Structure formats: C-alpha cells, structure tokens
C-alpha cells in the first residue's frame, strides 16, 4: 500500500505487459492502474486506447517496482517479526 501513486509494471500470464500508476491493490493482488501504457503496443493494438484498468490477481505473472520505491527496512522488520512469531514453541 506504500506504493500507491507510484509507477509499476505488471506482466500478465497472457504475455501482456502494462505500466501505470498504482491506484489500489488488495490481499488477492487485484490491481487498479491509472495512466496505463501497453509495453508492446504493436503486438496488442486493441489495448492502446486503455487509460485505466483493473487486473485480477490470478492473471498476474510479475509486478515490477523501482528499487528506489522499496522500503527494505520495513520488509526486513516484517520478516524478523514473522520469524519471531513462527519460532515460538
């Protein structure tokens, strides 16, 4: 959720790749994008006119985010906390 408003790229299982600003995401990886661009527009001309889209999480292959947008400290803290909880007797 800290990536709301950031530029991301999403590759789908049908080989469509999209870039856009993250509008929302939920626990199922359903994604709403705004300012959508199709990475390979020549291959998928029918998608060129799309500005906003909703992507069902089950069709997502990869989500790419800029390294500068990743809060590694928060991820490390979350991993430590989860490890602490699972190692309790």
PDB file of C-alpha atoms in Angstrom:
ATOM      1  CA  UNK A   1       0.000   0.000   0.000  1.00  0.00           C
ATOM      2  CA  UNK A   2       3.002   2.302   0.355  1.00  0.00           C
ATOM      3  CA  UNK A   3       3.362   2.142  -3.428  1.00  0.00           C
ATOM      4  CA  UNK A   4       0.030   3.846  -4.170  1.00  0.00           C
ATOM      5  CA  UNK A   5       0.649   6.534  -6.783  1.00  0.00           C
ATOM      6  CA  UNK A   6       3.972   5.028  -7.884  1.00  0.00           C
ATOM      7  CA  UNK A   7       4.780   3.798 -11.385  1.00  0.00           C
ATOM      8  CA  UNK A   8       4.781  -0.002 -11.671  1.00  0.00           C
ATOM      9  CA  UNK A   9       4.918  -2.587 -14.437  1.00  0.00           C
ATOM     10  CA  UNK A  10       2.667  -5.646 -14.460  1.00  0.00           C
ATOM     11  CA  UNK A  11       3.212  -8.669 -16.678  1.00  0.00           C
ATOM     12  CA  UNK A  12       0.196 -10.909 -17.149  1.00  0.00           C
ATOM     13  CA  UNK A  13       0.087 -14.642 -17.786  1.00  0.00           C
ATOM     14  CA  UNK A  14      -1.063 -13.988 -21.374  1.00  0.00           C
ATOM     15  CA  UNK A  15       2.222 -12.090 -22.039  1.00  0.00           C
ATOM     16  CA  UNK A  16       0.633  -8.624 -21.945  1.00  0.00           C
ATOM     17  CA  UNK A  17       2.846  -6.146 -20.103  1.00  0.00           C
ATOM     18  CA  UNK A  18       1.391  -2.900 -18.780  1.00  0.00           C
ATOM     19  CA  UNK A  19       2.845   0.087 -16.978  1.00  0.00           C
ATOM     20  CA  UNK A  20       0.912   2.644 -14.997  1.00  0.00           C
ATOM     21  CA  UNK A  21       0.377   4.338 -11.676  1.00  0.00           C
ATOM     22  CA  UNK A  22      -0.804   2.069  -8.897  1.00  0.00           C
ATOM     23  CA  UNK A  23      -4.241   3.194  -7.760  1.00  0.00           C
ATOM     24  CA  UNK A  24      -5.056   0.309  -5.415  1.00  0.00           C
ATOM     25  CA  UNK A  25      -4.176  -3.279  -4.572  1.00  0.00           C
ATOM     26  CA  UNK A  26      -5.771  -5.829  -2.254  1.00  0.00           C
ATOM     27  CA  UNK A  27      -4.788  -9.044  -0.481  1.00  0.00           C
ATOM     28  CA  UNK A  28      -5.612 -11.091  -3.602  1.00  0.00           C
ATOM     29  CA  UNK A  29      -3.214  -8.990  -5.726  1.00  0.00           C
ATOM     30  CA  UNK A  30      -6.119  -7.425  -7.615  1.00  0.00           C
ATOM     31  CA  UNK A  31      -4.613  -4.245  -9.035  1.00  0.00           C
ATOM     32  CA  UNK A  32      -6.109  -0.990 -10.314  1.00  0.00           C
ATOM     33  CA  UNK A  33      -3.842   1.065 -12.585  1.00  0.00           C
ATOM     34  CA  UNK A  34      -4.253   4.572 -13.966  1.00  0.00           C
ATOM     35  CA  UNK A  35      -2.347   6.217 -16.843  1.00  0.00           C
ATOM     36  CA  UNK A  36      -1.887   2.783 -18.404  1.00  0.00           C
ATOM     37  CA  UNK A  37       0.566   2.175 -21.244  1.00  0.00           C
ATOM     38  CA  UNK A  38       0.934  -1.123 -23.098  1.00  0.00           C
ATOM     39  CA  UNK A  39       4.616  -2.110 -23.255  1.00  0.00           C
ATOM     40  CA  UNK A  40       4.349  -3.822 -26.664  1.00  0.00           C
ATOM     41  CA  UNK A  41       1.609  -1.791 -28.301  1.00  0.00           C
ATOM     42  CA  UNK A  42       2.256  -3.229 -31.773  1.00  0.00           C
ATOM     43  CA  UNK A  43       1.527  -6.730 -30.511  1.00  0.00           C
ATOM     44  CA  UNK A  44      -1.675  -5.681 -28.682  1.00  0.00           C
ATOM     45  CA  UNK A  45      -3.168  -2.737 -30.634  1.00  0.00           C
ATOM     46  CA  UNK A  46      -6.633  -3.315 -29.137  1.00  0.00           C
ATOM     47  CA  UNK A  47      -5.285  -2.215 -25.730  1.00  0.00           C
ATOM     48  CA  UNK A  48      -3.781   1.098 -26.888  1.00  0.00           C
ATOM     49  CA  UNK A  49      -6.855   3.178 -26.042  1.00  0.00           C
ATOM     50  CA  UNK A  50      -6.992   1.954 -22.444  1.00  0.00           C
ATOM     51  CA  UNK A  51      -6.363   4.602 -19.760  1.00  0.00           C
ATOM     52  CA  UNK A  52      -7.377   2.774 -16.578  1.00  0.00           C
ATOM     53  CA  UNK A  53      -7.650  -0.910 -15.847  1.00  0.00           C
ATOM     54  CA  UNK A  54      -8.477  -3.484 -13.205  1.00  0.00           C
ATOM     55  CA  UNK A  55      -6.291  -6.586 -13.166  1.00  0.00           C
ATOM     56  CA  UNK A  56      -7.463  -9.723 -11.431  1.00  0.00           C
ATOM     57  CA  UNK A  57      -4.717 -11.089  -9.196  1.00  0.00           C
ATOM     58  CA  UNK A  58      -4.947 -14.622 -10.573  1.00  0.00           C
ATOM     59  CA  UNK A  59      -3.719 -13.461 -14.013  1.00  0.00           C
ATOM     60  CA  UNK A  60      -0.635 -11.599 -12.732  1.00  0.00           C
ATOM     61  CA  UNK A  61       2.727 -13.178 -13.542  1.00  0.00           C
ATOM     62  CA  UNK A  62       5.074 -10.422 -12.270  1.00  0.00           C
ATOM     63  CA  UNK A  63       4.876  -6.999 -10.684  1.00  0.00           C
ATOM     64  CA  UNK A  64       7.927  -4.794 -11.135  1.00  0.00           C
ATOM     65  CA  UNK A  65       8.620  -1.763  -8.977  1.00  0.00           C
ATOM     66  CA  UNK A  66      11.517   0.661  -8.970  1.00  0.00           C
ATOM     67  CA  UNK A  67      14.244  -0.249  -6.452  1.00  0.00           C
ATOM     68  CA  UNK A  68      14.052   3.273  -5.040  1.00  0.00           C
ATOM     69  CA  UNK A  69      10.396   2.654  -4.097  1.00  0.00           C
ATOM     70  CA  UNK A  70      11.179  -0.419  -1.978  1.00  0.00           C
ATOM     71  CA  UNK A  71      11.396   0.185   1.778  1.00  0.00           C
ATOM     72  CA  UNK A  72      13.894  -2.554   2.635  1.00  0.00           C
ATOM     73  CA  UNK A  73      13.928  -1.712   6.338  1.00  0.00           C
ATOM     74  CA  UNK A  74      10.188  -2.260   6.588  1.00  0.00           C
ATOM     75  CA  UNK A  75      10.480  -5.579   4.722  1.00  0.00           C
ATOM     76  CA  UNK A  76      13.302  -6.745   6.970  1.00  0.00           C
ATOM     77  CA  UNK A  77      11.371  -5.784  10.114  1.00  0.00           C
ATOM     78  CA  UNK A  78       8.298  -7.645   8.872  1.00  0.00           C
ATOM     79  CA  UNK A  79      10.390 -10.737   8.083  1.00  0.00           C
ATOM     80  CA  UNK A  80      12.003 -10.628  11.532  1.00  0.00           C
ATOM     81  CA  UNK A  81       8.614 -10.281  13.205  1.00  0.00           C
ATOM     82  CA  UNK A  82       7.181 -13.187  11.245  1.00  0.00           C
ATOM     83  CA  UNK A  83      10.215 -15.328  12.029  1.00  0.00           C
ATOM     84  CA  UNK A  84       9.879 -14.483  15.721  1.00  0.00           C
ATOM     85  CA  UNK A  85       6.195 -15.495  15.720  1.00  0.00           C
ATOM     86  CA  UNK A  86       6.762 -18.800  13.913  1.00  0.00           C
ATOM     87  CA  UNK A  87       9.723 -19.839  16.109  1.00  0.00           C
ATOM     88  CA  UNK A  88       7.737 -19.588  19.369  1.00  0.00           C
ATOM     89  CA  UNK A  89       7.153 -23.023  20.968  1.00  0.00           C
TER      90      UNK A  89
END
